[in-house]
Coordinates of C-alpha atoms in Angstrom, one line a residue:
M28 CA 0.8 1.3 29.9
Q29 CA 4.0 1.6 31.9
A30 CA 4.4 4.6 34.2
G31 CA 8.1 5.1 33.8
A32 CA 11.0 4.4 31.5
P33 CA 14.2 2.7 32.6
T34 CA 17.5 4.6 32.4
G35 CA 18.9 4.6 28.9
S36 CA 15.7 3.4 27.4
V37 CA 14.3 4.1 24.0
R38 CA 12.4 7.1 25.5
S39 CA 15.7 8.8 26.2
F40 CA 15.9 9.4 22.4
F41 CA 12.9 11.7 22.4
F42 CA 14.0 14.9 24.0
A43 CA 14.4 17.4 21.3
P44 CA 12.0 20.3 21.5
A45 CA 9.9 21.1 18.4
N46 CA 11.6 23.4 15.9
K47 CA 14.7 23.8 18.0
G48 CA 14.9 27.5 17.2
R49 CA 15.6 26.8 13.5
P50 CA 16.5 30.2 11.9
T51 CA 14.2 31.8 9.4
G52 CA 14.5 34.6 6.8
M53 CA 18.0 36.1 6.5
D54 CA 19.4 34.0 9.3
A55 CA 18.3 30.9 7.4
M56 CA 20.0 32.1 4.3
K57 CA 23.3 32.5 6.3
T58 CA 22.8 28.9 7.5
I59 CA 22.0 27.5 4.1
F60 CA 24.3 29.4 1.8
G61 CA 27.0 30.7 4.1
H62 CA 28.1 34.3 4.7
G63 CA 30.3 34.5 1.6
A64 CA 27.5 33.5 -0.7
L65 CA 25.3 36.3 0.8
L66 CA 28.1 38.8 0.0
A67 CA 28.1 37.6 -3.6
L68 CA 24.4 38.0 -3.8
A69 CA 24.8 41.5 -2.4
G70 CA 27.1 42.3 -5.3
M71 CA 24.3 41.4 -7.7
G72 CA 22.1 44.0 -6.1
M73 CA 20.2 44.1 -2.9
A74 CA 17.0 43.1 -4.7
A75 CA 18.4 39.7 -5.2
C76 CA 18.8 39.2 -1.4
A77 CA 15.5 40.7 -0.6
T78 CA 13.5 38.2 -2.6
Y79 CA 14.0 35.5 0.1
D80 CA 11.9 37.6 2.5
N81 CA 9.5 38.8 -0.1
A82 CA 6.0 37.4 0.6
S83 CA 5.3 36.5 -3.0
A84 CA 8.6 34.6 -3.3
Q85 CA 7.9 32.6 -0.1
E86 CA 4.5 31.7 -1.5
A87 CA 6.1 30.5 -4.7
A88 CA 8.6 28.2 -2.7
T89 CA 7.6 24.6 -2.7
I90 CA 8.9 21.4 -1.1
A91 CA 10.2 20.4 -4.5
T92 CA 12.2 23.6 -5.1
S93 CA 13.2 24.7 -1.6
P94 CA 15.1 23.1 1.3
V95 CA 12.8 21.5 4.0
S96 CA 13.6 22.3 7.6
T97 CA 13.9 19.4 10.0
E98 CA 14.8 19.4 13.6
N99 CA 18.4 18.5 12.7
G100 CA 18.9 20.7 9.7
Y101 CA 17.8 21.5 6.2
V102 CA 17.3 18.8 3.5
Q103 CA 16.8 19.1 -0.2
G104 CA 14.9 16.4 -2.1
V105 CA 15.0 15.4 -5.7
P106 CA 12.2 14.8 -8.3
S107 CA 10.9 11.2 -8.5
D108 CA 12.2 9.4 -11.6
K109 CA 8.9 7.6 -11.9
V110 CA 6.1 10.0 -11.1
E111 CA 5.8 13.6 -11.9
G112 CA 5.0 15.8 -9.0
V113 CA 6.5 13.5 -6.3
T114 CA 9.7 14.6 -4.5
V115 CA 12.0 12.1 -2.9
F116 CA 14.3 12.6 0.1
K117 CA 16.8 9.8 0.5
G118 CA 19.2 9.0 3.3
I119 CA 18.0 11.3 6.1
P120 CA 19.6 10.3 9.5
F121 CA 17.0 9.7 12.1
A122 CA 19.4 8.6 14.9
A123 CA 23.1 8.6 15.6
P124 CA 25.2 5.8 14.1
P125 CA 24.9 2.8 16.4
V126 CA 28.7 2.1 16.4
G127 CA 31.4 1.9 19.1
D128 CA 29.9 2.3 22.5
L129 CA 26.5 2.8 20.9
R130 CA 26.5 -0.7 19.5
W131 CA 23.4 -2.5 20.9
E132 CA 22.2 0.7 22.7
M133 CA 18.8 2.1 21.9
P134 CA 18.9 4.8 19.2
Q135 CA 20.4 8.1 20.3
P136 CA 19.7 11.5 18.7
A137 CA 21.1 12.3 15.3
A138 CA 23.6 15.1 15.1
D139 CA 22.6 18.5 13.7
W140 CA 24.2 19.6 10.5
D141 CA 25.0 23.0 9.0
G142 CA 24.0 24.0 5.5
I143 CA 21.8 21.8 3.3
L144 CA 21.8 18.0 3.3
M145 CA 21.3 16.9 -0.3
A146 CA 19.0 14.0 0.2
D147 CA 19.7 12.4 -3.2
S148 CA 21.3 9.1 -2.3
W149 CA 20.3 6.2 -0.1
G150 CA 21.9 5.7 3.3
D151 CA 23.7 2.4 3.8
S152 CA 21.6 -0.7 4.6
C153 CA 22.2 -2.4 7.9
L154 CA 24.8 -5.2 8.1
Q155 CA 23.4 -8.4 6.5
N156 CA 24.3 -11.1 4.0
P157 CA 24.4 -10.1 0.3
A158 CA 24.6 -12.7 -2.4
P159 CA 26.3 -15.2 -2.7
Q160 CA 26.2 -15.5 1.1
R161 CA 22.5 -15.8 0.8
F162 CA 20.4 -17.1 -2.1
P163 CA 18.7 -15.8 -4.1
V164 CA 19.9 -12.2 -4.4
N165 CA 19.1 -9.8 -1.6
S166 CA 16.8 -7.0 -2.8
A167 CA 18.3 -4.7 -0.2
T168 CA 21.9 -5.2 -1.2
D169 CA 22.2 -6.7 -4.6
M170 CA 20.3 -4.4 -6.9
P171 CA 22.0 -2.0 -9.4
D172 CA 21.3 1.0 -7.2
S173 CA 21.7 -0.7 -3.8
P174 CA 23.6 1.3 -1.2
G175 CA 26.5 -0.1 0.8
I176 CA 26.2 -2.2 3.9
S177 CA 27.3 -0.8 7.2
E178 CA 26.7 -0.7 10.9
D179 CA 26.1 3.0 10.4
C180 CA 22.6 2.5 8.8
L181 CA 19.9 4.4 10.7
Y182 CA 18.5 6.4 7.8
L183 CA 15.1 7.0 6.4
N184 CA 13.5 8.1 3.1
V185 CA 10.5 10.2 2.3
W186 CA 8.3 10.4 -0.8
T187 CA 5.9 13.3 -0.9
P188 CA 3.4 14.7 -3.5
A189 CA 2.8 17.8 -1.4
E190 CA 3.8 21.2 -2.8
T191 CA 3.7 22.9 0.6
A192 CA 3.9 22.0 4.2
D193 CA 0.2 22.7 4.8
A194 CA -1.0 19.8 2.6
N195 CA -1.8 17.7 5.7
L196 CA -1.7 14.4 3.9
P197 CA -1.9 10.9 5.6
V198 CA 1.4 9.3 6.2
M199 CA 2.4 5.6 5.6
V200 CA 5.6 4.2 7.2
W201 CA 6.9 0.8 5.9
L202 CA 8.6 -1.9 8.0
Y203 CA 10.3 -4.4 5.8
G204 CA 10.4 -8.2 6.3
G205 CA 13.4 -10.5 6.1
A206 CA 13.2 -12.9 9.0
Y207 CA 14.7 -10.2 11.3
N208 CA 18.0 -10.8 9.4
E209 CA 17.9 -8.7 6.3
G210 CA 16.1 -5.9 4.4
G211 CA 16.3 -2.2 3.9
G212 CA 14.3 0.9 3.3
S213 CA 15.8 1.4 -0.1
S214 CA 14.7 -1.9 -1.6
P215 CA 13.2 -1.1 -5.1
F216 CA 10.0 -3.1 -4.5
S217 CA 9.1 -0.7 -1.6
H218 CA 9.8 2.6 -3.3
G219 CA 7.0 4.9 -2.4
D220 CA 6.5 6.9 -5.7
Y221 CA 3.2 5.4 -6.7
L222 CA 1.7 5.4 -3.2
A223 CA 2.7 9.0 -2.9
D224 CA 1.0 9.7 -6.2
K225 CA -2.2 8.5 -4.6
G226 CA -2.0 11.2 -2.0
V227 CA 0.1 10.0 1.0
V228 CA 3.5 10.9 2.3
M229 CA 5.4 7.7 2.2
V230 CA 8.3 6.8 4.6
T231 CA 10.7 3.9 4.6
F232 CA 13.6 3.4 7.1
N233 CA 16.3 1.0 8.1
Y234 CA 16.4 -0.9 11.3
R235 CA 19.2 -3.0 12.6
V236 CA 18.9 -6.7 11.8
G237 CA 20.4 -10.0 12.9
S238 CA 22.5 -10.0 16.1
L239 CA 23.1 -6.2 15.8
G240 CA 19.4 -5.5 16.0
F241 CA 18.2 -8.3 18.3
F242 CA 20.7 -8.9 21.1
A243 CA 20.0 -9.4 24.8
H244 CA 22.9 -9.2 27.2
P245 CA 22.9 -9.0 31.0
E246 CA 25.1 -5.9 31.1
L247 CA 22.8 -4.1 28.8
T248 CA 19.8 -5.2 30.9
E249 CA 21.5 -4.0 34.1
E250 CA 22.4 -0.7 32.6
N251 CA 19.1 0.0 30.8
G252 CA 16.5 -2.1 32.6
A253 CA 15.9 -4.1 29.4
S254 CA 17.7 -5.4 26.3
G255 CA 17.1 -7.4 23.1
N256 CA 14.8 -5.4 20.8
Q257 CA 17.1 -2.8 19.4
A258 CA 15.4 -3.0 16.1
L259 CA 12.0 -2.1 17.7
G260 CA 13.8 0.8 19.3
D261 CA 14.9 1.9 15.8
A262 CA 11.3 1.7 14.6
I263 CA 10.1 3.8 17.5
A264 CA 12.9 6.4 16.9
A265 CA 11.9 6.6 13.2
L266 CA 8.2 7.1 14.2
Q267 CA 9.2 9.8 16.6
W268 CA 11.1 11.5 13.8
V269 CA 8.0 11.3 11.8
Q270 CA 6.0 12.9 14.6
D271 CA 8.5 15.7 14.9
N272 CA 9.2 16.4 11.2
I273 CA 6.7 15.0 8.8
A274 CA 4.5 18.1 8.8
A275 CA 7.3 20.0 7.0
F276 CA 7.0 17.4 4.2
G277 CA 3.2 17.9 3.9
G278 CA 2.3 15.0 6.2
D279 CA -0.3 14.9 9.0
P280 CA 1.4 13.5 12.2
S281 CA -2.0 12.6 13.6
R282 CA -2.7 10.2 10.6
V283 CA 0.3 7.9 10.6
T284 CA -0.2 4.3 9.5
I285 CA 2.5 1.7 10.0
F286 CA 2.5 -1.2 7.5
G287 CA 4.8 -4.1 7.0
E288 CA 5.1 -7.7 5.8
S289 CA 6.4 -10.9 7.4
A290 CA 8.9 -9.9 10.1
G291 CA 8.0 -6.3 9.4
S292 CA 4.3 -7.3 10.0
A293 CA 5.3 -9.0 13.3
M294 CA 7.2 -6.0 14.5
N295 CA 4.2 -3.8 13.4
A296 CA 1.8 -5.9 15.5
A297 CA 4.3 -5.8 18.4
L298 CA 4.4 -2.0 18.2
V299 CA 0.6 -2.1 18.7
G300 CA 1.2 -3.8 22.0
A301 CA 4.2 -1.7 23.0
P302 CA 3.7 1.0 25.6
P303 CA 6.6 3.2 24.4
A304 CA 4.9 3.4 20.9
E305 CA 1.8 5.1 22.3
G306 CA 0.8 8.2 20.3
L307 CA 3.2 7.6 17.5
F308 CA 0.7 6.2 15.0
A309 CA -3.0 5.9 14.5
R310 CA -3.3 2.8 12.3
A311 CA -1.5 -0.4 11.4
I312 CA -1.6 -2.7 8.4
A313 CA -0.2 -6.1 9.1
E314 CA 0.6 -8.4 6.1
S315 CA 1.4 -12.0 7.0
G316 CA 2.6 -11.9 10.6
T317 CA 1.7 -11.0 14.1
F318 CA 3.7 -10.6 17.3
Q319 CA 3.7 -14.4 17.6
G320 CA 5.6 -14.5 14.3
L321 CA 4.3 -16.6 11.4
N322 CA 3.1 -19.5 13.5
I323 CA 1.1 -20.0 16.7
G324 CA 3.4 -19.8 19.7
T325 CA 4.6 -17.9 22.8
M326 CA 7.2 -15.2 22.6
V327 CA 10.8 -15.8 23.7
P328 CA 11.7 -14.4 27.1
R329 CA 14.8 -12.2 27.5
E330 CA 16.6 -14.7 29.8
M331 CA 16.4 -17.4 27.1
A332 CA 17.7 -15.0 24.5
Q333 CA 20.5 -13.9 26.7
Q334 CA 21.7 -17.5 27.2
R335 CA 21.8 -18.1 23.4
S336 CA 23.7 -14.9 22.8
L337 CA 26.2 -15.4 25.6
G338 CA 26.7 -19.1 24.5
A339 CA 27.5 -18.1 21.0
A340 CA 29.8 -15.3 22.2
E341 CA 31.7 -17.6 24.5
E342 CA 32.0 -20.4 21.9
N343 CA 33.2 -18.1 19.1
F344 CA 35.1 -15.4 20.8
G345 CA 36.0 -16.8 24.2
T346 CA 34.4 -13.8 26.0
T347 CA 31.0 -12.5 27.0
S348 CA 32.2 -9.1 28.1
L349 CA 30.1 -6.3 26.5
A350 CA 33.2 -4.1 26.1
D351 CA 35.1 -7.0 24.4
L352 CA 32.2 -7.7 22.0
R353 CA 31.9 -4.0 21.1
A354 CA 35.6 -3.9 20.3
L355 CA 35.1 -6.6 17.6
P356 CA 34.4 -5.8 14.0
A357 CA 30.7 -5.7 13.3
E358 CA 31.1 -8.3 10.5
E359 CA 32.5 -10.8 13.0
I360 CA 29.5 -10.3 15.4
H361 CA 27.1 -10.7 12.5
A362 CA 28.8 -13.9 11.3
N363 CA 29.2 -15.6 14.6
I364 CA 26.3 -14.6 16.9
P365 CA 22.9 -15.5 15.5
G366 CA 20.0 -13.0 15.7
Q367 CA 17.3 -14.0 18.2
G368 CA 14.4 -12.1 16.7
M369 CA 11.8 -10.2 18.7
I370 CA 11.6 -11.1 22.4
I371 CA 10.0 -10.1 25.7
D372 CA 12.7 -7.5 26.6
G373 CA 11.1 -6.1 29.7
Y374 CA 10.3 -2.6 28.4
I375 CA 9.2 -2.3 24.8
I376 CA 7.7 -5.7 25.1
P377 CA 7.0 -6.0 28.8
E378 CA 5.1 -9.3 28.6
D379 CA 4.0 -11.9 26.1
L380 CA 1.7 -9.8 24.0
A381 CA -0.9 -12.6 23.8
I382 CA -1.7 -11.6 27.4
T383 CA -1.8 -7.9 26.5
F384 CA -4.1 -8.3 23.5
S385 CA -6.4 -10.9 25.2
E386 CA -6.9 -8.5 28.1
G387 CA -7.5 -5.5 25.7
R388 CA -4.6 -3.4 26.9
Q389 CA -3.0 -2.9 23.5
L390 CA -2.9 0.5 21.8
P391 CA -6.3 1.7 20.5
V392 CA -5.4 1.9 16.8
D393 CA -7.3 0.8 13.7
V394 CA -6.0 -2.2 11.9
L395 CA -6.2 -3.8 8.5
V396 CA -4.6 -7.3 8.6
G397 CA -4.4 -10.5 6.5
S398 CA -2.3 -13.0 4.7
N399 CA -2.1 -14.9 1.4
E400 CA -3.7 -18.2 0.5
D401 CA -0.5 -20.0 -0.5
E402 CA 1.9 -18.5 2.2
G403 CA 3.6 -21.9 2.6
S404 CA 4.1 -22.8 -1.1
F405 CA 7.8 -21.9 -1.0
T406 CA 8.5 -24.5 1.7
A407 CA 8.0 -27.2 -0.9
I408 CA 11.6 -26.5 -2.0
F409 CA 12.9 -27.7 1.4
G410 CA 13.2 -31.5 1.4
P411 CA 11.6 -34.2 -0.7
P412 CA 8.0 -34.2 -1.8
A413 CA 5.5 -35.2 0.9
T414 CA 4.1 -38.7 0.9
L415 CA 1.3 -40.3 2.8
E416 CA 3.9 -42.0 5.0
S417 CA 5.8 -38.8 5.8
W418 CA 2.6 -36.9 6.4
Q419 CA 1.4 -39.4 8.9
Q420 CA 4.7 -39.7 10.6
G421 CA 4.7 -35.9 11.1
E422 CA 1.2 -35.8 12.7
G423 CA 2.4 -35.7 16.3
F424 CA 4.9 -33.0 15.7
R425 CA 2.5 -31.0 13.6
W426 CA -0.7 -31.3 15.7
G427 CA 0.5 -32.2 19.2
N428 CA -2.6 -33.3 21.2
Q429 CA -4.9 -32.4 18.3
V430 CA -4.2 -35.2 15.9
E431 CA -7.8 -36.1 15.4
L432 CA -8.7 -32.4 14.6
G433 CA -5.7 -32.3 12.3
R434 CA -6.9 -35.4 10.4
A435 CA -10.4 -33.9 10.1
A436 CA -9.1 -30.6 8.8
Y437 CA -6.6 -32.2 6.3
P438 CA -7.9 -35.6 5.3
V439 CA -5.1 -37.4 3.5
T440 CA -5.2 -41.0 2.2
T441 CA -2.8 -41.0 -0.8
D442 CA 0.6 -39.6 -1.7
E443 CA -1.0 -37.2 -4.2
E444 CA -3.3 -35.8 -1.4
A445 CA -0.2 -35.5 0.9
R446 CA 1.7 -33.4 -1.7
A447 CA -1.4 -31.3 -2.3
V448 CA -1.9 -30.3 1.4
A449 CA 1.7 -30.4 2.7
T450 CA 2.2 -26.6 2.5
Q451 CA -1.3 -25.6 3.4
P452 CA -1.0 -25.6 7.2
F453 CA 1.6 -22.9 7.1
G454 CA -0.8 -20.4 5.4
D455 CA -3.9 -21.6 7.2
N456 CA -2.2 -21.2 10.6
M457 CA -1.2 -17.7 9.6
S458 CA -4.7 -16.7 8.3
W459 CA -6.1 -17.9 11.7
L460 CA -3.6 -15.7 13.5
M461 CA -4.4 -12.6 11.4
R462 CA -8.1 -13.2 12.1
Q463 CA -7.5 -13.4 15.8
Y464 CA -5.5 -10.1 15.6
A465 CA -8.4 -8.4 13.8
E466 CA -10.9 -9.7 16.3
W467 CA -8.8 -8.5 19.2
Q468 CA -8.7 -5.0 17.8
G469 CA -12.3 -5.0 17.0
A470 CA -13.1 -6.1 20.5
I471 CA -11.7 -2.8 21.9
G472 CA -13.8 -0.7 19.6
Q473 CA -11.4 0.0 16.8
Q474 CA -12.0 -0.2 13.1
S475 CA -10.7 -3.6 12.1
Y476 CA -10.5 -5.3 8.7
H477 CA -9.4 -8.8 7.7
Y478 CA -8.4 -9.9 4.2
W479 CA -7.3 -13.1 2.4
F480 CA -5.2 -12.5 -0.6
R481 CA -6.1 -15.2 -3.1
H482 CA -4.8 -13.8 -6.4
D483 CA -2.4 -16.0 -8.4
P484 CA 0.0 -13.8 -10.2
P485 CA 1.7 -14.9 -13.4
Y486 CA 5.1 -16.5 -13.1
D487 CA 7.9 -16.8 -15.6
P488 CA 7.8 -20.2 -17.5
D489 CA 11.1 -21.3 -16.0
R490 CA 10.0 -20.7 -12.5
G491 CA 7.6 -22.8 -10.4
D492 CA 4.1 -21.4 -9.9
L493 CA 3.8 -20.6 -6.2
G494 CA 0.3 -19.2 -6.3
A495 CA -0.6 -16.4 -3.8
A496 CA 2.7 -16.9 -2.1
H497 CA 4.4 -15.3 0.9
T498 CA 5.4 -11.7 -0.2
G499 CA 3.1 -12.1 -3.2
E500 CA 0.9 -9.1 -2.3
I501 CA 3.7 -6.6 -2.1
P502 CA 3.9 -5.5 -5.7
Y503 CA 0.2 -4.8 -5.6
V504 CA 0.3 -2.9 -2.3
F505 CA 2.9 -0.6 -3.6
D506 CA 1.3 -0.4 -7.1
N507 CA 4.8 -1.2 -8.3
L508 CA 4.6 -4.1 -10.6
C509 CA 7.7 -3.2 -12.6
A510 CA 10.1 -3.4 -9.7
P511 CA 12.3 -6.5 -8.8
R512 CA 10.6 -8.9 -6.5
T513 CA 11.6 -10.0 -3.0
F514 CA 12.0 -13.6 -1.9
P515 CA 10.1 -15.9 -1.9
G516 CA 7.1 -14.6 -4.0
G517 CA 9.0 -14.2 -7.3
S518 CA 6.1 -13.4 -9.6
S519 CA 7.0 -12.3 -13.1
V520 CA 8.0 -8.6 -13.6
E521 CA 7.9 -9.1 -17.4
L522 CA 4.4 -10.6 -17.4
M523 CA 2.9 -8.2 -14.9
C524 CA 4.5 -4.8 -15.7
G525 CA 2.0 -3.1 -18.0
N526 CA -0.4 -6.0 -18.0
P527 CA -3.9 -4.3 -17.9
T528 CA -5.4 -6.9 -15.6
E529 CA -2.5 -6.9 -13.1
E530 CA -2.2 -3.1 -13.2
A531 CA -5.9 -2.7 -12.5
F532 CA -5.7 -5.1 -9.5
A533 CA -2.6 -3.3 -8.2
D534 CA -4.5 0.0 -8.4
Q535 CA -7.4 -1.6 -6.4
V536 CA -5.3 -3.1 -3.7
S537 CA -3.1 0.0 -3.2
Q538 CA -6.1 2.2 -3.1
Y539 CA -7.6 0.1 -0.3
W540 CA -4.4 0.6 1.6
V541 CA -4.3 4.4 1.0
N542 CA -7.9 4.8 1.9
F543 CA -7.4 3.0 5.2
A544 CA -4.3 5.2 5.9
A545 CA -6.4 8.3 5.2
T546 CA -9.6 7.5 7.2
G547 CA -9.2 4.1 9.0
N548 CA -11.7 2.6 6.4
P549 CA -10.4 1.0 3.2
N550 CA -13.7 1.6 1.3
G551 CA -14.0 4.2 -1.4
D552 CA -15.6 5.0 -4.7
G553 CA -15.3 2.3 -7.3
L554 CA -14.1 -0.4 -4.9
P555 CA -15.9 -3.6 -3.9
E556 CA -17.3 -3.1 -0.4
W557 CA -15.1 -4.3 2.4
P558 CA -17.0 -5.0 5.6
A559 CA -15.4 -4.5 9.0
I560 CA -14.5 -7.6 11.1
G561 CA -17.7 -7.3 13.2
E562 CA -19.8 -7.5 10.0
L563 CA -18.4 -10.8 8.8
G564 CA -19.8 -14.2 9.6
P565 CA -17.5 -16.7 11.3
N566 CA -16.5 -18.3 8.0
E567 CA -16.5 -15.1 5.9
V568 CA -13.5 -13.1 4.8
M569 CA -12.7 -10.3 2.5
V570 CA -11.0 -11.9 -0.5
L571 CA -8.6 -9.9 -2.7
D572 CA -8.4 -11.3 -6.2
A573 CA -8.1 -9.8 -9.7
D574 CA -10.9 -12.2 -10.7
G575 CA -13.2 -10.4 -8.2
S576 CA -12.6 -9.0 -4.8
G577 CA -15.3 -9.3 -2.2
V578 CA -16.7 -11.2 0.7
A579 CA -16.3 -15.0 0.3
E580 CA -16.0 -18.2 2.3
W581 CA -12.9 -18.4 4.5
F582 CA -11.2 -21.8 5.1
G583 CA -14.0 -23.5 7.0
S584 CA -15.0 -24.3 10.6
T585 CA -13.0 -27.5 10.8
K586 CA -9.7 -25.7 10.3
A587 CA -10.8 -22.8 12.5
D588 CA -11.5 -25.3 15.3
L589 CA -8.1 -27.0 14.8
Y590 CA -6.1 -23.7 15.1
A591 CA -8.2 -22.5 18.0
A592 CA -7.3 -25.8 19.8
L593 CA -3.6 -25.4 19.0
Y594 CA -3.6 -21.9 20.3
Q595 CA -5.1 -23.1 23.5
D596 CA -2.5 -25.8 23.8
K597 CA 0.5 -23.7 22.8
V598 CA -0.3 -20.2 24.1
A599 CA -3.4 -19.6 26.1
G600 CA -3.0 -22.6 28.4
P601 CA 0.7 -22.1 29.2
L602 CA 0.2 -18.4 29.8
G603 CA -2.9 -18.8 31.8
I604 CA -5.1 -16.8 29.4
A605 CA -8.8 -17.3 30.2
T606 CA -10.8 -18.9 27.4
Q607 CA -13.5 -16.6 26.0
D608 CA -16.9 -18.1 25.4

């Protein structure tokens, strides 16, 4: 881990002392209600005022009925509209608005507020494309209760079943996917009501996306010692907020689990390798993505990302000056400078994390990781159906120097066979990456679990059957089958909501996730046994399926050999990582 932080780094955010001298008793009443309101209470009789300090009244106060004190001020939640006994806090600022001179800076402290913040509405989602600028609809921006879209977007949300602050419940913090270009903590599919009902404090938050969240610039690098992963800085700031405040919501800051899917999973895995994230969480659940992304490959260096950003700025605006770019409307930046995604920025990500993990220098946290059997099924919509000819023509691009291994892993002799296997490498490659991640974490002595989600959910008749598609596990993880889906999974809300088989499977999957958050072990009463990674054979995996979860065969040694060889060619060899026997 690094010894120091560069000037202006993400660590500069974390300076607020615990409690900050927050008033209590009568002083608190003055802060919450104002002096005039206290005089009105006095007119009703001194007994009315005295009740606030009365011990029995304090004992009766609950998180649901009384304001919760955070480091920045008091917040009042609202009852969940889905689950009785769960209180929801929406739109709590965890950092200052990243606008003006703070555009592209690491997150800075949120301002304190007086009185009570009524946390009953979502904060704006970060700037991104809604429909029809993107297709299909964007679950973060295009739902009936979606908030606005703004550069001022660093807000988080809390769902808690706790009645009082001493509940000491495990905490789960969600990082959304969206190809680093979209998403939001208020998306209906990730609402935490049902996970909270299982006994966790659930948190979602917004992080900057696109070129406002991933932007490397030499002036920023000179000023701060690093640049390019502003969104990861947002995640660290949100996790620091959790450490500083979640106990007041009944959460245990020593039992924080981060979990995410796709780009959120990749960021999740990167945080496990990020020195500034040390101590902010104890466990991580990665669904379909590692720090390499969704495919085997090296990470992008900052210098390359800077060249791309500066090139786009010069081409579209005729300037590369940081001041000039900050003076432009955020919408123009978003539209004309493409996001670069996660990079080696020099601080949060100090090196290609394949080096960090292969040498065992990542954070010592427990992990539960995996992917879905048909991750690549949605890619069939891009381009014409595969043929034997097109499959063979793509061999060199697909397999590089490992064409013979590729042919052995995916034997294709007809057009029909080509169509059948065309989308499989996307998911198989990802499954191999997730296995590698689990083994890395197990090698440093942490609890580590690997899954393969193979359940085929029902699809509406007018929609193609994508099988166990990318994002397909999310409704089950959140035990939230009645919520709108996120692209590309698209399983049927109508056929799943209230379906006994689907609901039972969602209860199983979500309970595994909650158990892991609570103890670092997904196993529990009534659940099929889930062995740790070290207890699985080389071609065994924990399959999650409504037809029967349990240990089953993985995808076979031929495919495993292929992806190990590709990793050596694309990552280990170029980075000088020693091959383990």
